[in-house]
PDB file of C-alpha atoms in Angstrom:
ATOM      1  CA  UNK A   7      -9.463  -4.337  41.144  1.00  0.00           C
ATOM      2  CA  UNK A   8     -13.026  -2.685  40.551  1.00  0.00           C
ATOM      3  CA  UNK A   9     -12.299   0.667  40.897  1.00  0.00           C
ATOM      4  CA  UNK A  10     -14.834   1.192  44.054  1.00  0.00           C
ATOM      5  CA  UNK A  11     -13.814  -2.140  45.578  1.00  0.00           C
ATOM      6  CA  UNK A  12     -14.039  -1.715  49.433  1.00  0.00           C
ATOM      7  CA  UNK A  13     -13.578   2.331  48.999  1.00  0.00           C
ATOM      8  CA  UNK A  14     -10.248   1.688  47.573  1.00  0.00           C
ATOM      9  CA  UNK A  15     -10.150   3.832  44.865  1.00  0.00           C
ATOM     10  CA  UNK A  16      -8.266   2.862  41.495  1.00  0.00           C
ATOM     11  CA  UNK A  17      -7.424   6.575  40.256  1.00  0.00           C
ATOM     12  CA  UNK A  18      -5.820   6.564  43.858  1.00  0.00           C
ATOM     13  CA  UNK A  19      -3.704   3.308  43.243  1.00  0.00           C
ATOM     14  CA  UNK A  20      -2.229   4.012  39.698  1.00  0.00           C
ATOM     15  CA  UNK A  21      -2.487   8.052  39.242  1.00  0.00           C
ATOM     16  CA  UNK A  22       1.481   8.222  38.337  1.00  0.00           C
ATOM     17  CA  UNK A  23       2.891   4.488  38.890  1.00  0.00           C
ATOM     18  CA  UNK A  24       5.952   4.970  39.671  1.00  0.00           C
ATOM     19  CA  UNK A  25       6.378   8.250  39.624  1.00  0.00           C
ATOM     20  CA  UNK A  26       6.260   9.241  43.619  1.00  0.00           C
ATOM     21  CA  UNK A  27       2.679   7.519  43.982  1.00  0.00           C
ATOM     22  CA  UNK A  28       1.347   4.731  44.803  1.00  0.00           C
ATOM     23  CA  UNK A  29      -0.332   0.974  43.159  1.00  0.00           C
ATOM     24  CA  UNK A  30      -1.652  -1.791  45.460  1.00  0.00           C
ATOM     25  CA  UNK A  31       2.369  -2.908  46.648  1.00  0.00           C
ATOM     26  CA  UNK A  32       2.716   0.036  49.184  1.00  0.00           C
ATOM     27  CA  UNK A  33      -0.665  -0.710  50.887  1.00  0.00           C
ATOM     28  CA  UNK A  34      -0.072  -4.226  50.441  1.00  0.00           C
ATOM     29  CA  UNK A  35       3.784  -3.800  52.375  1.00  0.00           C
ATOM     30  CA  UNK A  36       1.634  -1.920  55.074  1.00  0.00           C
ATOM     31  CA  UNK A  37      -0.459  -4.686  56.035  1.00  0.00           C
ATOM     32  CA  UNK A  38       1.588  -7.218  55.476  1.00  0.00           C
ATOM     33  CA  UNK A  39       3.941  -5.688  57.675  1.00  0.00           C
ATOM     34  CA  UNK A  40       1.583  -4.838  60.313  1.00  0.00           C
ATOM     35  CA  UNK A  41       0.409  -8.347  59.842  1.00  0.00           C
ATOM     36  CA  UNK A  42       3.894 -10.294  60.093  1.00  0.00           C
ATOM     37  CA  UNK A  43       6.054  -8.093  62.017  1.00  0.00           C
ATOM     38  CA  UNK A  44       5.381  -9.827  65.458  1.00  0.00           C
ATOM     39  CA  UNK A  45       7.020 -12.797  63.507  1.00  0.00           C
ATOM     40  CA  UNK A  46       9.825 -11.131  62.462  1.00  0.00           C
ATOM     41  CA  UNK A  47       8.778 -10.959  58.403  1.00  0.00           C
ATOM     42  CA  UNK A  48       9.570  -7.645  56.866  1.00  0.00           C
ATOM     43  CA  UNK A  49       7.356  -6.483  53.922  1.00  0.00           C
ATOM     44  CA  UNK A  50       8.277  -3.199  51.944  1.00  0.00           C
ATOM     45  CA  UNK A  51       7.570  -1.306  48.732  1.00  0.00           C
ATOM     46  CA  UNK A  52      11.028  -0.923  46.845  1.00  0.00           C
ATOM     47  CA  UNK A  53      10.712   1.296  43.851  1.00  0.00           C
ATOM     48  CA  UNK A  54      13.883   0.561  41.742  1.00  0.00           C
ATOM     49  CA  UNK A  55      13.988   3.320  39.123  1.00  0.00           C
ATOM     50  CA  UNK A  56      14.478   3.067  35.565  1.00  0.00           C
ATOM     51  CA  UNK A  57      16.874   0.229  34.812  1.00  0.00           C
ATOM     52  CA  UNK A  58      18.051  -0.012  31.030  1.00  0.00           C
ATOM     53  CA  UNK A  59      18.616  -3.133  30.152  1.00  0.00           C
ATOM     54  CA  UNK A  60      18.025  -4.795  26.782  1.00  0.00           C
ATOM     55  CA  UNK A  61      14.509  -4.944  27.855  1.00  0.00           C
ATOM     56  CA  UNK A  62      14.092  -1.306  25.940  1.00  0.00           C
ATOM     57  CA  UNK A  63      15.103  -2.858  22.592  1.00  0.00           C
ATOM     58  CA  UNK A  64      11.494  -4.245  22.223  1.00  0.00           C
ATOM     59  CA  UNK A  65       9.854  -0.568  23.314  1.00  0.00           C
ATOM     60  CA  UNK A  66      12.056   2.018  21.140  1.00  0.00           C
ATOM     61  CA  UNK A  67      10.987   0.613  17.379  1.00  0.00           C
ATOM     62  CA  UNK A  68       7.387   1.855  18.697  1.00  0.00           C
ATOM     63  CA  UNK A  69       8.013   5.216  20.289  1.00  0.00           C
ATOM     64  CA  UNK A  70       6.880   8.562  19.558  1.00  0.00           C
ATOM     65  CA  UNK A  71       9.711  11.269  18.557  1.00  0.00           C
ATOM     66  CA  UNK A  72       8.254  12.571  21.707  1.00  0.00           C
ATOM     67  CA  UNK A  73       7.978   9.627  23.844  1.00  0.00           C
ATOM     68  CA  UNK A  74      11.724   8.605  22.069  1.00  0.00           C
ATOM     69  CA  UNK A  75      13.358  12.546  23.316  1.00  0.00           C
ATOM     70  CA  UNK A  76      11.903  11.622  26.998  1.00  0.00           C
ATOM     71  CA  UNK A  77      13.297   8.108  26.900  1.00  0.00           C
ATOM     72  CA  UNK A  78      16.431   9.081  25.304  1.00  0.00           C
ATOM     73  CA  UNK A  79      17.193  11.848  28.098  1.00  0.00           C
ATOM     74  CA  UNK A  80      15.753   9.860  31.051  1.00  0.00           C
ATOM     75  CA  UNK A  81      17.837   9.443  34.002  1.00  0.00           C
ATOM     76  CA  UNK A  82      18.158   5.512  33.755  1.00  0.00           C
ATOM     77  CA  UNK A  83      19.860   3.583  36.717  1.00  0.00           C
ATOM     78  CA  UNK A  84      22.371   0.509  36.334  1.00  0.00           C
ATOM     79  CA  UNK A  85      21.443  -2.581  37.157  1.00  0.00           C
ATOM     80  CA  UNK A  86      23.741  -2.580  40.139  1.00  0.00           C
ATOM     81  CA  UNK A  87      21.942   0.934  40.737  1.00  0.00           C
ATOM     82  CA  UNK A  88      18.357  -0.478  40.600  1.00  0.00           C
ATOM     83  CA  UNK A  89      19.499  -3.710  42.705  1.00  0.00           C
ATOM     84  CA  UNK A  90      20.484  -1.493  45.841  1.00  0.00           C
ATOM     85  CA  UNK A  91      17.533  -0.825  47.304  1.00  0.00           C
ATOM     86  CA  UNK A  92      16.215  -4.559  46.911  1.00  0.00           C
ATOM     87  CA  UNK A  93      19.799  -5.500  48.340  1.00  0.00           C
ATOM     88  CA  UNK A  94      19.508  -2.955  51.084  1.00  0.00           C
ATOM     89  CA  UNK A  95      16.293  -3.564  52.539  1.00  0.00           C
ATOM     90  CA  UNK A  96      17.248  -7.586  52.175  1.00  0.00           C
ATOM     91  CA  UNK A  97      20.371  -7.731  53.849  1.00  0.00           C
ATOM     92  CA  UNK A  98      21.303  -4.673  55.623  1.00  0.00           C
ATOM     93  CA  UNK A  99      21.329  -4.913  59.385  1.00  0.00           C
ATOM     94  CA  UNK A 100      20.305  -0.396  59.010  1.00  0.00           C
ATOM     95  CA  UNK A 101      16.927  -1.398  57.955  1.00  0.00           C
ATOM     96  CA  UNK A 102      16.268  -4.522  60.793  1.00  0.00           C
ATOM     97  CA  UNK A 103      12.972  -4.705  62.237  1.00  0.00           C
ATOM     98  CA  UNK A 104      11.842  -1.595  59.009  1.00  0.00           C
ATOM     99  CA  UNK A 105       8.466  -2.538  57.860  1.00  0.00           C
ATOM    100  CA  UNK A 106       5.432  -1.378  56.140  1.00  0.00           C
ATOM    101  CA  UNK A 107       7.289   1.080  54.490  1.00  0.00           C
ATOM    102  CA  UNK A 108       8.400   2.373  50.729  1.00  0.00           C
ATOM    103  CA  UNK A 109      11.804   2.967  49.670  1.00  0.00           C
ATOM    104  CA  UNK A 110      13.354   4.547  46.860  1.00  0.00           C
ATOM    105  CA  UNK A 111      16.840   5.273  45.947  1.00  0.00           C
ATOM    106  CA  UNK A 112      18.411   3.607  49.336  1.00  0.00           C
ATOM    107  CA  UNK A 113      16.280   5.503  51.323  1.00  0.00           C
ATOM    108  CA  UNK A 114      12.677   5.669  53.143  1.00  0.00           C
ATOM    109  CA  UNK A 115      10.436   7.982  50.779  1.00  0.00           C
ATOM    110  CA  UNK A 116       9.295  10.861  52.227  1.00  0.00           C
ATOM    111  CA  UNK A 117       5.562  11.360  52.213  1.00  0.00           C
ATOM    112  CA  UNK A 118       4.399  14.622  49.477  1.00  0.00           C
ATOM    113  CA  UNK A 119       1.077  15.770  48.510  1.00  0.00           C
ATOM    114  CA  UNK A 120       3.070  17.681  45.598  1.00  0.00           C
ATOM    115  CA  UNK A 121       0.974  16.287  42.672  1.00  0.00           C
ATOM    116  CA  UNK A 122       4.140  17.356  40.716  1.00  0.00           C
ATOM    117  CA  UNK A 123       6.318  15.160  42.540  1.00  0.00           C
ATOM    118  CA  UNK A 124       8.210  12.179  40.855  1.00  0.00           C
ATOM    119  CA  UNK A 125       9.979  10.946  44.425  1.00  0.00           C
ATOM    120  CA  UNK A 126       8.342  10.428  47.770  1.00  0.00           C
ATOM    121  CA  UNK A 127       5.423   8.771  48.510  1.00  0.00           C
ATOM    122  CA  UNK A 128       1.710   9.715  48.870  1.00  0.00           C
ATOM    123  CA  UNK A 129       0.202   9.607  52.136  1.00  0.00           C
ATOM    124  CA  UNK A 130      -2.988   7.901  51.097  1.00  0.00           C
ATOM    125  CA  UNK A 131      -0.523   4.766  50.020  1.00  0.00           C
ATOM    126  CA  UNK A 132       0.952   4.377  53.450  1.00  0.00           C
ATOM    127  CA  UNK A 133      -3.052   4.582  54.829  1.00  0.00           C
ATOM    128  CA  UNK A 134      -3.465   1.396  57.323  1.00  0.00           C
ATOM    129  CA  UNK A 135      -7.114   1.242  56.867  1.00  0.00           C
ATOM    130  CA  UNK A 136      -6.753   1.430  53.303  1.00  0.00           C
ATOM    131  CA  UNK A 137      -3.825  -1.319  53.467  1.00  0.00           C
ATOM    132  CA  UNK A 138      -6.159  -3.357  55.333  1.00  0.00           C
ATOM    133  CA  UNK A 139      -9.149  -2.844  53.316  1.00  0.00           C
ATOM    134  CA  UNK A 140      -7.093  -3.890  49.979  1.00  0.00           C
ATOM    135  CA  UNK A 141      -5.292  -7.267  51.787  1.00  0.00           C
ATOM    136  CA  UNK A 142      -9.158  -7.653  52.710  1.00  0.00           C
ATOM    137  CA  UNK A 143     -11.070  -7.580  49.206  1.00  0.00           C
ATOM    138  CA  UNK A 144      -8.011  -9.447  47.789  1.00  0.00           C
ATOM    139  CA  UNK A 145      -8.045 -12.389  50.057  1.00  0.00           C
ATOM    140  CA  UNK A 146     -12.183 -12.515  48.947  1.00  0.00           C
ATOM    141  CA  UNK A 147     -11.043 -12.473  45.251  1.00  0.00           C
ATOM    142  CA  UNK A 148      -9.310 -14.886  45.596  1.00  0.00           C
ATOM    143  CA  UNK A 149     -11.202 -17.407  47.709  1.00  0.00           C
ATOM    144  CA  UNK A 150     -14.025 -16.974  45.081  1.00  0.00           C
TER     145      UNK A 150
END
């Protein structure tokens, strides 16, 4: 995305992936959502953690002894543990009707302006005229 594209800023969209921010999937869940939920469609952000699998093998070989201390000591999730939010939000009756929103860990992120935060979710990401700004520009892109 051009980092000015429709006022949607890019340092906005990718400050901390990951870490308790937002990219383009929480605005895009918010109009999507907005968008589908007369029909019954549910669109959310899931944010599954850190997952090791033996995806990792392929990143350690070219790590830091800094990077490597973080990544050895970093709170990595099962599988099973980084499935349950996908799982929840797809089959559990507690979250019928839930759209437009982010989860992490199992539960609806709370919104932070903490720019030291690693949970939650910025408020700018949850923005609807932002949401519908983005779905806007994209659907242009890719009409061109």
């Amino acid at each position: 995305m051009h980092p000015r594209a429709g006022g949607v800023q890019r340092r906005q969209l990718g400050e901390q992936r990951g870490h308790g921010v937002a990219d383009g999937r929480e605005l895009v869940a918010v109009e999507a959502g907005r968008r589908w939920a007369a029909e019954g469609i549910a669109a959310n952000a899931v944010m599954p953690g850190g997952i090791r699998t033996g995806l990792q093998r392929h990143q350690e070989e070219n790590l830091t002894p800094e990077i490597k201390a973080i990544f050895d000591t970093y709170p990595w999730k099962t599988v099973e543990q980084g499935a349950a939010t996908s799982v929840l939000l797809a089959a559990s009756p507690l979250v019928e009707g839930v759209t437009g929103r982010y989860f992490e860990d199992c539960n609806e992120a709370e919104p932070t302006t903490d720019p030291e935060a690693h949970e939650g979710i910025r408020p700018f990401a949850l923005d609807p005229t932002a949401a519908a700004r983005l779905w806007d520009i994209s659907l242009k892109m890719l009409t061109r």
